[in-house]
Coordinates of C-alpha atoms in Angstrom, one line a residue:
Chain A
M8 CA -128.3 -30.5 -17.7
R9 CA -124.9 -29.5 -19.0
E10 CA -122.7 -27.7 -16.7
L11 CA -122.5 -24.3 -17.6
R12 CA -118.6 -23.5 -18.4
F13 CA -116.5 -20.3 -19.3
D14 CA -115.0 -19.6 -22.6
K15 CA -111.1 -17.9 -21.8
L16 CA -111.5 -15.8 -25.1
G17 CA -115.2 -15.3 -24.6
A18 CA -114.5 -14.0 -21.2
I19 CA -111.7 -11.4 -22.3
I20 CA -114.3 -10.3 -25.2
A21 CA -117.2 -10.2 -22.5
A22 CA -115.0 -7.7 -20.2
L23 CA -114.2 -6.0 -22.9
A24 CA -117.4 -5.1 -24.0
L25 CA -118.7 -4.6 -20.3
G26 CA -115.9 -2.0 -19.9
G27 CA -116.9 -0.3 -23.1
A28 CA -120.3 -0.1 -22.4
L29 CA -120.2 0.8 -18.8
I30 CA -117.3 2.8 -18.3
A31 CA -115.7 4.2 -21.3
P32 CA -118.0 7.2 -22.9
F33 CA -120.0 6.2 -26.0
A34 CA -119.9 9.5 -27.8
T35 CA -118.0 12.7 -28.1
F36 CA -120.0 16.0 -28.3
R37 CA -118.2 19.0 -29.6
A38 CA -119.8 22.4 -29.9
N39 CA -118.0 22.9 -33.4
R40 CA -115.1 21.4 -35.2
I41 CA -112.1 22.6 -33.7
V42 CA -113.2 23.0 -29.8
A43 CA -112.5 19.5 -27.4
G44 CA -115.3 17.6 -26.8
E45 CA -117.2 16.4 -23.7
A46 CA -117.6 12.8 -23.4
K47 CA -120.9 11.2 -22.9
T48 CA -121.8 7.8 -21.6
L49 CA -123.9 5.5 -23.1
V50 CA -126.9 6.3 -21.1
E51 CA -126.2 9.9 -21.9
S52 CA -125.9 9.6 -25.5
L53 CA -129.2 8.2 -26.2
P54 CA -132.9 8.7 -25.8
Q55 CA -134.4 6.6 -22.9
P56 CA -136.2 3.3 -24.8
W57 CA -132.6 3.4 -26.8
S58 CA -130.2 3.2 -24.4
A59 CA -132.2 0.5 -22.1
A60 CA -132.2 -1.8 -25.7
V61 CA -128.7 -0.8 -26.7
L62 CA -127.8 -2.0 -23.2
L63 CA -129.5 -5.4 -23.1
V64 CA -128.5 -6.6 -26.5
I65 CA -124.4 -5.8 -25.4
L66 CA -125.3 -7.6 -22.0
A67 CA -126.7 -10.7 -23.9
G68 CA -123.9 -10.4 -26.3
A69 CA -121.5 -10.4 -23.4
L70 CA -123.2 -13.2 -21.7
A71 CA -123.2 -15.4 -25.1
A72 CA -119.5 -14.6 -25.4
A73 CA -118.8 -15.5 -22.0
M74 CA -120.3 -18.9 -21.8
R75 CA -119.3 -21.7 -23.6
S76 CA -122.1 -21.6 -26.4
P77 CA -122.7 -22.8 -30.1
A78 CA -120.9 -20.7 -32.6
I79 CA -123.7 -20.2 -34.9
L80 CA -125.2 -18.5 -31.3
R81 CA -122.2 -16.6 -30.9
L82 CA -122.3 -15.4 -34.3
V83 CA -125.8 -14.2 -34.1
A84 CA -125.0 -12.3 -30.7
A85 CA -122.0 -11.0 -32.2
F86 CA -123.9 -9.6 -35.4
A87 CA -127.1 -8.4 -33.5
A88 CA -124.7 -6.4 -30.8
L89 CA -122.7 -4.9 -33.9
G90 CA -125.9 -3.9 -35.7
V91 CA -127.2 -2.3 -32.4
L92 CA -124.0 -0.2 -32.2
A93 CA -124.4 0.9 -35.9
L94 CA -127.9 1.8 -35.0
G95 CA -127.3 3.2 -31.9
I96 CA -124.5 5.8 -32.5
G97 CA -126.5 7.1 -35.0
V98 CA -129.6 7.7 -32.9
A99 CA -126.9 9.2 -30.3
A100 CA -125.6 11.8 -33.0
S101 CA -129.2 13.1 -33.5
H102 CA -130.1 13.2 -29.7
L103 CA -126.8 15.1 -28.7
A104 CA -126.9 17.7 -31.2
P105 CA -129.1 20.5 -30.8
E106 CA -131.9 20.8 -33.7
G107 CA -130.8 22.2 -36.7
N108 CA -127.3 23.0 -35.4
S109 CA -125.1 22.5 -38.2
Y110 CA -121.7 23.1 -36.3
A111 CA -122.3 20.8 -33.6
R112 CA -120.2 17.4 -34.0
V113 CA -120.8 14.2 -32.5
S114 CA -118.4 11.3 -33.1
P115 CA -117.9 7.8 -31.6
A116 CA -115.6 7.8 -28.3
S117 CA -113.5 5.0 -27.0
G118 CA -116.3 2.9 -25.5
F119 CA -118.0 2.6 -28.6
W120 CA -114.5 1.7 -30.6
V121 CA -113.8 -0.8 -27.7
M122 CA -117.3 -2.4 -28.2
L123 CA -117.0 -2.6 -32.0
F124 CA -113.8 -4.1 -31.5
A125 CA -114.8 -7.0 -28.9
F126 CA -117.7 -7.7 -31.1
G127 CA -115.7 -7.9 -34.2
L128 CA -113.4 -10.3 -32.4
L129 CA -116.7 -12.3 -31.7
A130 CA -117.6 -12.5 -35.0
A131 CA -114.3 -13.1 -36.2
D132 CA -113.9 -16.2 -33.8
A133 CA -117.2 -17.4 -34.5
L134 CA -116.7 -17.3 -38.4
T135 CA -113.1 -19.2 -37.9
R136 CA -114.8 -21.9 -36.2
L137 CA -117.7 -22.3 -38.3
R138 CA -115.5 -22.2 -41.4
P139 CA -118.2 -21.5 -43.7
A140 CA -118.0 -22.2 -47.3
P141 CA -116.2 -19.6 -50.1
F142 CA -119.8 -18.6 -51.0
V143 CA -121.4 -18.3 -47.8
R144 CA -118.6 -15.7 -46.7
I145 CA -119.5 -13.7 -49.7
I146 CA -123.0 -14.0 -48.9
V147 CA -122.1 -12.7 -45.5
L148 CA -119.8 -9.7 -46.6
V149 CA -122.6 -8.7 -49.2
A150 CA -125.1 -8.7 -46.1
V151 CA -123.1 -6.9 -44.3
L152 CA -122.1 -4.2 -47.0
A153 CA -125.7 -4.0 -47.9
F154 CA -126.6 -3.2 -44.2
I155 CA -123.7 -0.6 -44.1
G156 CA -125.1 0.6 -47.3
M157 CA -128.7 1.1 -45.9
L158 CA -127.7 3.0 -42.7
L159 CA -126.1 5.5 -44.8
L160 CA -129.0 5.9 -47.3
S161 CA -131.5 6.2 -44.7
G162 CA -129.7 8.7 -43.1
T163 CA -129.1 7.1 -39.7
W164 CA -125.9 8.0 -39.5
D165 CA -126.0 11.8 -41.1
G166 CA -125.2 13.6 -37.6
L167 CA -122.1 12.1 -37.2
S168 CA -119.2 14.1 -37.7
I169 CA -117.6 11.8 -40.3
L170 CA -120.8 12.4 -42.6
K171 CA -120.5 15.7 -42.1
E172 CA -117.0 16.2 -43.7
Y173 CA -118.6 14.0 -46.2
A174 CA -121.7 16.3 -46.9
S175 CA -119.4 19.2 -47.6
R176 CA -117.2 17.1 -50.3
V177 CA -119.6 15.0 -51.8
D178 CA -118.0 15.6 -55.1
T179 CA -114.7 15.3 -54.3
F180 CA -115.4 12.1 -52.6
W181 CA -116.6 10.6 -55.3
A182 CA -114.0 11.7 -57.4
E183 CA -111.3 10.7 -55.3
A184 CA -113.1 7.3 -54.8
R185 CA -113.2 6.8 -58.6
K186 CA -109.4 7.7 -58.8
H187 CA -108.3 5.4 -56.0
V188 CA -110.3 2.3 -57.8
T189 CA -109.0 3.2 -61.0
L190 CA -105.5 3.1 -59.6
A191 CA -105.6 0.2 -57.6
L192 CA -107.8 -2.0 -60.0
G193 CA -105.9 -0.6 -63.3
S194 CA -102.5 -1.2 -62.0
L195 CA -103.6 -4.8 -61.0
A196 CA -104.8 -5.1 -64.5
A197 CA -101.8 -3.8 -66.3
A198 CA -99.5 -6.2 -64.0
T199 CA -102.0 -9.1 -64.9
V200 CA -101.5 -8.8 -68.3
A201 CA -97.7 -8.1 -68.3
G202 CA -97.3 -10.4 -65.5
I203 CA -98.3 -13.5 -66.4
P204 CA -96.6 -13.8 -70.2
L205 CA -93.5 -12.6 -68.4
G206 CA -93.9 -15.3 -65.5
I207 CA -94.6 -17.8 -68.2
L208 CA -91.3 -17.0 -69.9
C209 CA -89.3 -16.9 -66.7
H210 CA -90.7 -20.5 -66.7
R211 CA -89.3 -21.7 -69.8
V212 CA -85.9 -19.7 -69.8
T213 CA -84.3 -20.2 -66.5
R214 CA -81.6 -17.6 -66.9
L215 CA -84.3 -15.0 -67.5
R216 CA -86.1 -15.8 -64.5
D217 CA -83.1 -15.2 -61.7
G218 CA -82.4 -11.5 -63.6
L219 CA -86.0 -10.3 -63.8
L220 CA -87.1 -11.7 -60.3
G221 CA -83.8 -10.0 -59.0
V222 CA -85.0 -6.9 -60.5
L223 CA -88.3 -7.1 -59.5
N224 CA -87.2 -7.7 -55.9
A225 CA -85.0 -4.6 -55.8
I226 CA -87.8 -2.7 -56.6
Q227 CA -90.0 -3.6 -53.9
T228 CA -87.3 -2.4 -51.6
I229 CA -87.4 1.2 -52.7
P230 CA -89.7 2.8 -50.2
S231 CA -93.2 3.9 -52.0
I232 CA -93.1 7.8 -51.5
A233 CA -89.6 7.8 -53.1
L234 CA -90.6 5.6 -56.2
F235 CA -93.6 7.8 -56.8
G236 CA -91.3 10.6 -56.5
I237 CA -88.4 9.5 -58.8
L238 CA -91.0 8.4 -61.4
I239 CA -92.0 12.2 -61.7
A240 CA -88.9 12.5 -63.8
P241 CA -89.3 10.1 -66.8
L242 CA -92.9 10.7 -67.3
G243 CA -92.3 14.5 -67.2
W244 CA -90.0 14.1 -69.8
I245 CA -92.1 12.0 -72.1
A246 CA -95.0 14.1 -71.4
A247 CA -92.9 17.0 -72.8
N248 CA -91.0 14.9 -75.8
V249 CA -93.1 12.2 -77.1
P250 CA -96.0 13.5 -78.9
G251 CA -99.1 12.6 -78.0
A252 CA -98.3 11.5 -74.8
A253 CA -99.7 14.5 -72.7
T254 CA -103.1 14.1 -74.5
I255 CA -103.7 10.8 -73.2
G256 CA -103.2 11.9 -69.7
I257 CA -99.2 11.0 -69.3
R258 CA -97.9 13.8 -67.0
G259 CA -95.3 14.2 -64.5
I260 CA -97.3 14.8 -61.3
G261 CA -100.7 13.3 -60.5
V262 CA -102.2 9.9 -61.7
A263 CA -99.4 8.5 -64.3
P264 CA -96.5 8.1 -61.9
A265 CA -98.7 6.9 -59.0
F266 CA -100.4 4.0 -62.0
V267 CA -96.8 3.2 -62.9
A268 CA -95.3 2.8 -59.1
L269 CA -98.3 0.7 -58.2
F270 CA -97.9 -1.5 -61.5
L271 CA -94.1 -1.9 -60.9
Y272 CA -94.8 -2.9 -57.2
S273 CA -97.2 -5.4 -58.5
L274 CA -95.3 -7.1 -60.9
L275 CA -93.1 -9.0 -58.4
P276 CA -96.3 -11.0 -57.1
V277 CA -97.8 -11.9 -60.3
V278 CA -94.6 -13.1 -61.8
A279 CA -93.3 -14.9 -58.9
N280 CA -96.7 -16.5 -58.3
T281 CA -96.9 -17.6 -62.1
V282 CA -93.3 -19.2 -61.8
V283 CA -94.2 -20.9 -58.7
G284 CA -97.4 -22.2 -60.1
L285 CA -96.3 -23.4 -63.2
A286 CA -93.1 -24.8 -61.6
G287 CA -95.7 -26.9 -59.3
V288 CA -97.3 -28.5 -62.0
P289 CA -97.1 -32.3 -61.7
R290 CA -94.7 -33.9 -64.1
D291 CA -97.0 -36.5 -64.6
A292 CA -99.8 -34.2 -66.0
N293 CA -97.2 -32.5 -68.5
D294 CA -95.7 -35.9 -69.6
A295 CA -99.5 -37.4 -70.1
A296 CA -100.2 -34.1 -72.3
R297 CA -97.0 -34.5 -74.4
G298 CA -97.8 -38.3 -74.4
I299 CA -101.3 -37.7 -76.5
G300 CA -99.4 -35.3 -78.5
M301 CA -100.3 -32.0 -77.5
T302 CA -98.7 -29.0 -78.4
D303 CA -96.8 -26.5 -76.1
W304 CA -99.5 -23.8 -76.7
Q305 CA -102.1 -26.8 -76.0
R306 CA -100.4 -27.9 -72.8
L307 CA -100.1 -24.5 -71.5
V308 CA -103.9 -23.5 -71.9
G309 CA -105.2 -26.6 -71.2
I310 CA -103.1 -28.4 -68.6
E311 CA -100.3 -25.9 -67.2
F312 CA -102.3 -22.8 -66.6
P313 CA -105.4 -24.3 -65.2
L314 CA -103.4 -26.0 -62.5
A315 CA -101.2 -23.1 -61.9
F316 CA -104.2 -21.0 -61.6
P317 CA -104.8 -21.0 -57.9
V318 CA -101.3 -19.9 -56.7
I319 CA -101.4 -17.1 -60.0
L320 CA -104.7 -15.8 -58.0
T321 CA -103.1 -15.6 -54.9
G322 CA -100.3 -13.5 -55.9
I323 CA -103.2 -11.4 -57.3
R324 CA -104.8 -11.2 -54.0
I325 CA -101.8 -9.9 -52.8
V326 CA -101.4 -7.0 -55.2
L327 CA -105.0 -6.2 -54.8
V328 CA -105.0 -5.7 -51.1
Q329 CA -101.4 -4.1 -51.4
N330 CA -102.3 -1.8 -54.0
I331 CA -105.6 -0.7 -52.2
G332 CA -103.5 0.4 -49.5
L333 CA -100.6 1.8 -51.5
A334 CA -103.1 4.3 -53.8
T335 CA -103.6 6.3 -50.5
I336 CA -99.8 7.5 -51.0
A337 CA -100.6 8.6 -54.5
A338 CA -102.0 11.8 -52.7
L339 CA -98.5 12.8 -51.9
I340 CA -97.9 13.4 -55.6
G341 CA -100.8 14.7 -56.8
G342 CA -102.3 11.4 -58.0
G343 CA -105.6 11.9 -55.7
G344 CA -107.5 8.7 -54.4
F345 CA -108.8 8.7 -50.6
G346 CA -105.1 9.7 -49.6
V347 CA -106.1 13.1 -50.2
F348 CA -108.4 13.3 -47.3
V349 CA -106.1 11.2 -44.8
F350 CA -103.4 13.7 -45.5
Q351 CA -105.6 16.9 -45.2
G352 CA -106.9 15.5 -42.1
V353 CA -103.6 14.8 -40.6
G354 CA -102.7 18.4 -41.8
Q355 CA -105.6 19.9 -40.2
T356 CA -105.4 17.6 -37.2
A357 CA -109.2 16.8 -38.0
M358 CA -109.7 12.8 -36.9
D359 CA -112.7 12.7 -39.1
L360 CA -111.4 13.9 -42.0
V361 CA -108.7 11.4 -41.7
L362 CA -111.4 8.5 -41.3
L363 CA -113.4 9.7 -44.2
G364 CA -110.2 8.8 -46.0
A365 CA -109.3 5.6 -43.9
V366 CA -112.5 4.0 -43.6
P367 CA -113.5 3.2 -47.2
T368 CA -109.6 2.4 -47.8
V369 CA -110.0 -0.3 -44.8
V370 CA -113.4 -1.7 -46.4
M371 CA -112.1 -1.9 -49.8
A372 CA -109.3 -3.9 -48.7
F373 CA -110.8 -6.1 -46.5
A374 CA -113.8 -7.0 -48.8
A375 CA -111.1 -7.5 -51.7
A376 CA -109.0 -9.9 -49.3
I377 CA -112.5 -12.0 -48.6
V378 CA -113.6 -12.1 -52.0
L379 CA -110.4 -13.1 -53.3
D380 CA -109.8 -15.7 -50.7
A381 CA -113.1 -17.4 -51.4
M382 CA -112.2 -17.7 -55.0
I383 CA -108.9 -19.0 -54.7
E384 CA -110.3 -21.7 -52.2
M385 CA -113.0 -22.4 -55.3
A386 CA -110.3 -22.4 -57.6
T387 CA -108.3 -24.9 -55.9
P388 CA -109.1 -28.7 -56.9
N389 CA -108.1 -30.2 -53.4
N390 CA -110.9 -28.8 -52.2
R391 CA -113.5 -28.9 -54.8
Q392 CA -112.3 -32.8 -54.4
A393 CA -113.1 -32.8 -50.7
E394 CA -116.5 -31.3 -50.8
A395 CA -117.5 -33.8 -53.7
A396 CA -116.4 -36.8 -51.7
Chain B
M8 CA -65.8 -17.4 -50.1
P9 CA -66.0 -13.9 -51.4
N10 CA -67.9 -14.6 -54.1
L11 CA -69.4 -11.5 -56.8
S12 CA -72.7 -10.9 -54.9
T13 CA -70.6 -10.5 -51.3
L14 CA -68.4 -8.1 -53.0
F15 CA -70.9 -5.9 -54.7
R16 CA -72.7 -5.8 -51.2
A17 CA -69.8 -4.7 -49.4
G18 CA -69.1 -2.0 -52.3
A19 CA -72.7 -0.8 -51.9
F20 CA -72.1 -0.8 -48.0
L21 CA -68.9 1.1 -48.5
V22 CA -71.0 3.9 -51.1
L23 CA -73.8 4.2 -48.4
V24 CA -71.5 4.9 -45.7
A25 CA -69.0 7.2 -47.9
F26 CA -72.5 9.1 -49.0
L27 CA -73.4 9.5 -45.3
L28 CA -70.4 11.3 -44.3
Q29 CA -69.2 12.8 -47.3
P30 CA -72.6 13.8 -49.4
Q31 CA -70.8 16.4 -51.5
W32 CA -68.6 14.0 -52.8
F33 CA -71.7 12.4 -54.8
E34 CA -72.8 16.1 -56.1
P35 CA -71.7 16.0 -59.5
L36 CA -73.6 12.9 -60.1
L37 CA -77.0 14.1 -58.5
R38 CA -76.3 17.5 -60.2
P39 CA -78.3 16.9 -63.5
L40 CA -81.7 16.0 -61.3
V41 CA -82.3 19.5 -60.0
Q42 CA -82.9 22.7 -61.7
E43 CA -79.9 25.2 -61.6
N44 CA -79.1 27.2 -58.3
A45 CA -81.2 24.3 -56.6
P46 CA -79.3 22.4 -53.8
V47 CA -78.4 19.2 -54.6
I48 CA -77.6 17.3 -51.2
Y49 CA -80.3 17.6 -48.8
N50 CA -79.5 20.9 -46.6
Q51 CA -82.1 20.9 -43.8
G52 CA -80.5 18.2 -41.8
S53 CA -77.8 15.8 -41.6
L54 CA -78.3 13.0 -43.9
L55 CA -76.1 10.4 -41.2
Q56 CA -78.2 11.8 -38.4
L57 CA -81.9 11.2 -40.5
T58 CA -80.5 7.6 -41.4
L59 CA -79.2 6.6 -37.6
L60 CA -82.7 8.3 -36.3
H61 CA -84.6 6.0 -39.0
L62 CA -82.8 2.8 -38.1
R63 CA -83.5 3.5 -34.4
T64 CA -87.1 4.0 -34.9
V65 CA -87.0 0.6 -37.0
A66 CA -85.2 -1.2 -34.4
V67 CA -87.3 0.0 -31.2
A68 CA -90.5 -1.1 -33.1
T69 CA -88.9 -4.5 -34.4
A70 CA -87.5 -4.9 -31.2
A71 CA -90.7 -4.6 -29.3
A72 CA -93.0 -6.1 -31.8
S73 CA -90.3 -9.2 -32.0
L74 CA -91.3 -9.7 -27.9
V75 CA -94.8 -9.2 -28.1
A76 CA -95.4 -11.3 -31.0
L77 CA -93.1 -14.0 -29.8
A78 CA -94.9 -13.9 -26.4
L79 CA -98.1 -14.1 -28.0
A80 CA -97.3 -17.2 -30.3
I81 CA -96.1 -18.9 -27.3
L82 CA -99.2 -18.3 -25.4
V83 CA -101.9 -19.8 -28.0
T84 CA -99.8 -22.3 -28.9
R85 CA -99.9 -24.1 -25.2
S86 CA -102.6 -26.0 -24.6
S87 CA -104.1 -23.7 -22.0
G88 CA -104.1 -21.0 -24.8
A89 CA -105.6 -23.4 -27.2
E90 CA -109.0 -21.5 -27.8
F91 CA -107.4 -18.9 -29.1
L92 CA -105.5 -20.1 -32.1
P93 CA -108.0 -20.2 -34.2
L94 CA -108.9 -16.7 -34.0
S95 CA -105.2 -15.8 -34.0
R96 CA -104.7 -16.8 -37.6
S97 CA -107.8 -14.9 -38.7
L98 CA -106.5 -11.7 -36.8
V99 CA -103.1 -12.0 -38.5
N100 CA -105.0 -12.3 -41.8
I101 CA -107.1 -9.5 -41.1
G102 CA -104.5 -7.1 -39.8
Q103 CA -102.3 -7.3 -43.0
T104 CA -105.4 -5.9 -44.6
F105 CA -104.9 -2.6 -42.9
P106 CA -103.0 0.1 -44.9
P107 CA -100.4 1.3 -43.0
V108 CA -101.0 4.9 -44.0
A109 CA -104.6 4.3 -42.4
V110 CA -103.0 3.1 -39.1
L111 CA -100.3 6.0 -39.3
A112 CA -103.1 8.4 -39.6
L113 CA -105.3 7.0 -36.7
A114 CA -102.4 6.9 -34.4
V115 CA -102.0 10.8 -35.0
P116 CA -105.0 11.9 -33.0
I117 CA -104.4 9.2 -30.0
F118 CA -100.4 10.0 -29.5
G119 CA -99.8 13.2 -31.2
F120 CA -97.7 14.0 -34.2
G121 CA -93.8 12.9 -34.3
E122 CA -92.0 9.6 -33.6
K123 CA -94.7 8.2 -31.2
P124 CA -97.7 7.4 -33.8
T125 CA -94.9 6.2 -36.2
L126 CA -93.3 3.6 -33.6
I127 CA -97.1 2.6 -32.9
A128 CA -97.6 1.9 -36.4
L129 CA -94.7 0.0 -37.2
F130 CA -95.0 -1.9 -34.0
L131 CA -98.4 -2.9 -35.0
Y132 CA -97.7 -3.5 -38.7
G133 CA -94.3 -5.3 -37.6
L134 CA -96.1 -7.7 -35.3
L135 CA -97.9 -9.7 -38.0
P136 CA -95.3 -11.2 -40.1
I137 CA -93.4 -12.1 -36.9
F138 CA -96.4 -13.6 -35.0
E139 CA -97.6 -15.5 -38.3
N140 CA -94.0 -17.2 -38.6
A141 CA -93.8 -17.8 -35.1
L142 CA -97.2 -19.5 -35.3
T143 CA -95.8 -21.5 -38.3
G144 CA -92.7 -22.5 -36.8
L145 CA -94.6 -23.5 -33.3
T146 CA -97.4 -25.5 -34.9
T147 CA -95.2 -27.7 -37.6
L148 CA -92.9 -29.2 -35.4
P149 CA -91.9 -32.7 -36.1
P150 CA -94.4 -34.8 -33.8
S151 CA -91.8 -37.4 -33.4
V152 CA -89.0 -35.1 -32.0
M153 CA -92.1 -33.8 -29.3
E154 CA -93.1 -37.1 -28.4
A155 CA -88.9 -38.0 -27.6
A156 CA -89.2 -34.8 -25.4
R157 CA -91.8 -35.8 -23.4
G158 CA -91.1 -39.3 -23.4
A159 CA -87.2 -37.9 -21.8
G160 CA -89.1 -36.6 -19.1
M161 CA -89.0 -32.6 -20.2
T162 CA -91.3 -30.2 -18.5
G163 CA -93.5 -28.2 -20.6
G164 CA -91.0 -25.3 -19.7
Q165 CA -88.1 -27.4 -20.8
R166 CA -89.7 -28.7 -23.9
L167 CA -90.4 -24.9 -24.9
L168 CA -87.0 -23.6 -24.3
K169 CA -85.0 -26.6 -25.2
V170 CA -86.5 -28.0 -27.9
E171 CA -89.4 -25.9 -29.7
L172 CA -87.9 -22.5 -29.6
P173 CA -84.5 -23.4 -31.2
L174 CA -86.3 -25.7 -34.0
A175 CA -88.7 -22.7 -34.6
M176 CA -86.0 -20.4 -34.5
P177 CA -85.1 -20.2 -38.2
V178 CA -89.0 -19.8 -39.3
I179 CA -89.0 -17.1 -36.7
L180 CA -86.2 -15.0 -37.5
A181 CA -87.4 -15.0 -41.3
G182 CA -90.5 -13.4 -39.9
I183 CA -88.3 -10.8 -38.0
R184 CA -86.5 -10.2 -41.2
L185 CA -89.3 -9.7 -43.1
S186 CA -90.8 -7.1 -40.7
V187 CA -87.7 -5.4 -40.4
V188 CA -87.8 -4.8 -44.3
I189 CA -91.3 -3.6 -44.3
S190 CA -90.7 -1.2 -41.4
L191 CA -87.8 0.4 -43.0
A192 CA -90.1 1.3 -46.2
T193 CA -92.9 2.0 -43.7
A194 CA -91.0 4.1 -41.4
T195 CA -90.5 7.0 -44.3
I196 CA -94.3 7.6 -44.1
G197 CA -93.8 8.3 -40.9
S198 CA -92.4 11.7 -41.9
T199 CA -96.1 12.8 -43.4
V200 CA -96.6 13.2 -39.6
A201 CA -93.2 14.6 -38.8
A202 CA -91.6 11.7 -37.7
K203 CA -87.9 12.4 -38.0
T204 CA -87.0 9.7 -40.4
L205 CA -85.7 9.5 -44.2
G206 CA -89.0 10.2 -45.6
E207 CA -88.5 13.8 -44.2
V208 CA -85.7 14.0 -47.2
I209 CA -88.2 12.5 -50.1
I210 CA -90.8 15.0 -48.8
A211 CA -88.8 17.8 -49.0
G212 CA -88.2 16.8 -52.4
L213 CA -91.5 16.3 -53.4
Q214 CA -92.6 19.6 -52.2
S215 CA -89.8 21.8 -53.6
N216 CA -89.7 19.4 -56.6
N217 CA -86.3 18.6 -55.9
L218 CA -85.7 15.1 -57.8
A219 CA -82.4 14.8 -56.2
F220 CA -83.8 14.9 -52.6
V221 CA -86.2 12.4 -53.6
V222 CA -83.9 10.1 -55.4
Q223 CA -80.8 10.3 -52.3
G224 CA -83.6 9.8 -49.4
G225 CA -85.1 6.8 -51.3
L226 CA -81.7 5.3 -52.6
I227 CA -80.5 5.4 -48.8
V228 CA -83.7 3.7 -47.9
A229 CA -83.7 0.7 -50.8
T230 CA -79.7 0.0 -50.0
L231 CA -80.6 0.1 -46.4
A232 CA -83.2 -2.5 -47.0
V233 CA -81.0 -4.6 -49.3
L234 CA -78.1 -5.0 -47.0
L235 CA -80.0 -5.5 -43.6
H236 CA -82.2 -8.1 -45.6
D237 CA -79.0 -10.1 -46.7
G238 CA -77.0 -9.4 -43.5
L239 CA -80.1 -10.9 -41.3
Q240 CA -79.9 -13.9 -44.2
A241 CA -76.9 -14.7 -43.5
A242 CA -76.9 -14.4 -39.8
E243 CA -80.0 -17.1 -40.1
R244 CA -77.8 -19.4 -42.2
K245 CA -75.2 -19.4 -39.9
L246 CA -77.0 -20.1 -37.0
A247 CA -78.9 -22.6 -38.8
A248 CA -75.3 -24.6 -39.8
R249 CA -74.8 -24.0 -36.2
M250 CA -77.7 -25.9 -35.1
G251 CA -77.6 -28.3 -37.5
R252 CA -74.2 -29.5 -36.0

């Protein structure tokens, strides 16, 4: 029989999980949106069969973490615990709030967050050790998002205070979501369309390279709120003086300056990575292409660009994750996006409203990072060879 | 040797100092940016004081982040902490997808308004580049050097202090530099939760539709970022040159 051994990281995770389950409060109950909340333990928060089931899964997960166990078992234990926590907090919300009382607020408390963190760590560690292939990572991501979507659609979480904030702003939420995505993706698309040709030009004309990269570097040092603000003036002038500009939506405040600011921030990673990617194309490949009589254009499209593509994609990943985060700042200049809820929430010290803006932003940034990392790995030739071998 | 770019930076530094001490000298330059009768120079506090507070916030957060990140990196690169190494790498990647605004806003309910949530957000956000670079520095040491140190009978502690850390120092310092530049810009967002930083000037400008405020706040932060970045880089080169001897 194999000796049972402790896993150091797992022991910490188990300690966190047990502390979160047994000592810290699981949910907070408030009679209305403003009053101070009362903390409820896991046993108090859940009706009888539920509390026992949740505790059992948490304990099993902590045990799997603390012992040396196969990574796949740890992954299953982590996802089971996370799933039970997600279901449990929804049940707690409907259990704690009096029937038909729309003022009462139930939100997750420190114990819930600690357990979420602990099992999130366990899942991340197990996934890191398993090193799944890129498409498996995307499948895992889609499955997790589908599970969250299911919980949202089924109404399991409807009693939670963050969803009560959502329920009172359904229309604005989706309008801001659209603006957020448009800002983040639109500026990325514009930066890609403009940045890749600029990068190719910089690669060919050395003198242009230092100058342009210097300017783009300098733009990165301007703090985001300031750049958003500074652009109000020129865009306001354009809107007032260029015929037709105002009708296509160019205004001094709002989406236009936010879009231009994000575009400017996005240019550096795209241009710099295009230059680095093209510079990394092996000389042999270029010589061979010239030898068989390819024109400059054929060489660019057929040889250089495909070889540089993974590096360019890395630049696009940096931009996308950064833009999803930065788009929250657009709210300060009337550009909309999830930042609207974050800053409103900060202003009213309403934590749930902050979460309503912050959680979708973090989820989007996280999902974008996973998808693009997987795409980069799939596009990198070395890996393809390694898999084939 | 004082070349063109050094002169340019010295000039930028002098202009910055002059602007902070005697902002009214620059009034004519900024005047066209505001409507008539609006104040041109930030008038709800001293620019110099805000700049110093801004720098202090960044310095405190970066110092704390450097200490913690370095300690963690040393821990997970020892053989006893090897189990944490793969996860540490993933956590750095995951952490960097968190937008600074979200970190800042979520720190408010726990720490209240003012400087504290800003310090926490800057600290957490500053950890990542330093930790990442320290990991890179400590895990990519030439095996021959490590072998030689072991062969010379050095203990684990001696190897760390005399061989590993000095060799990894340039990469670690580059991480700290990156962290400082990110923190300088992120600290401006701290003013949305009432921290006393230069962001106050920018936000006052946005609220009162005063472009001169936005420009002066933004340019001070940008100049600070460029000067600190280049200053730290020069210090790194000097250190590297001295260690190369």
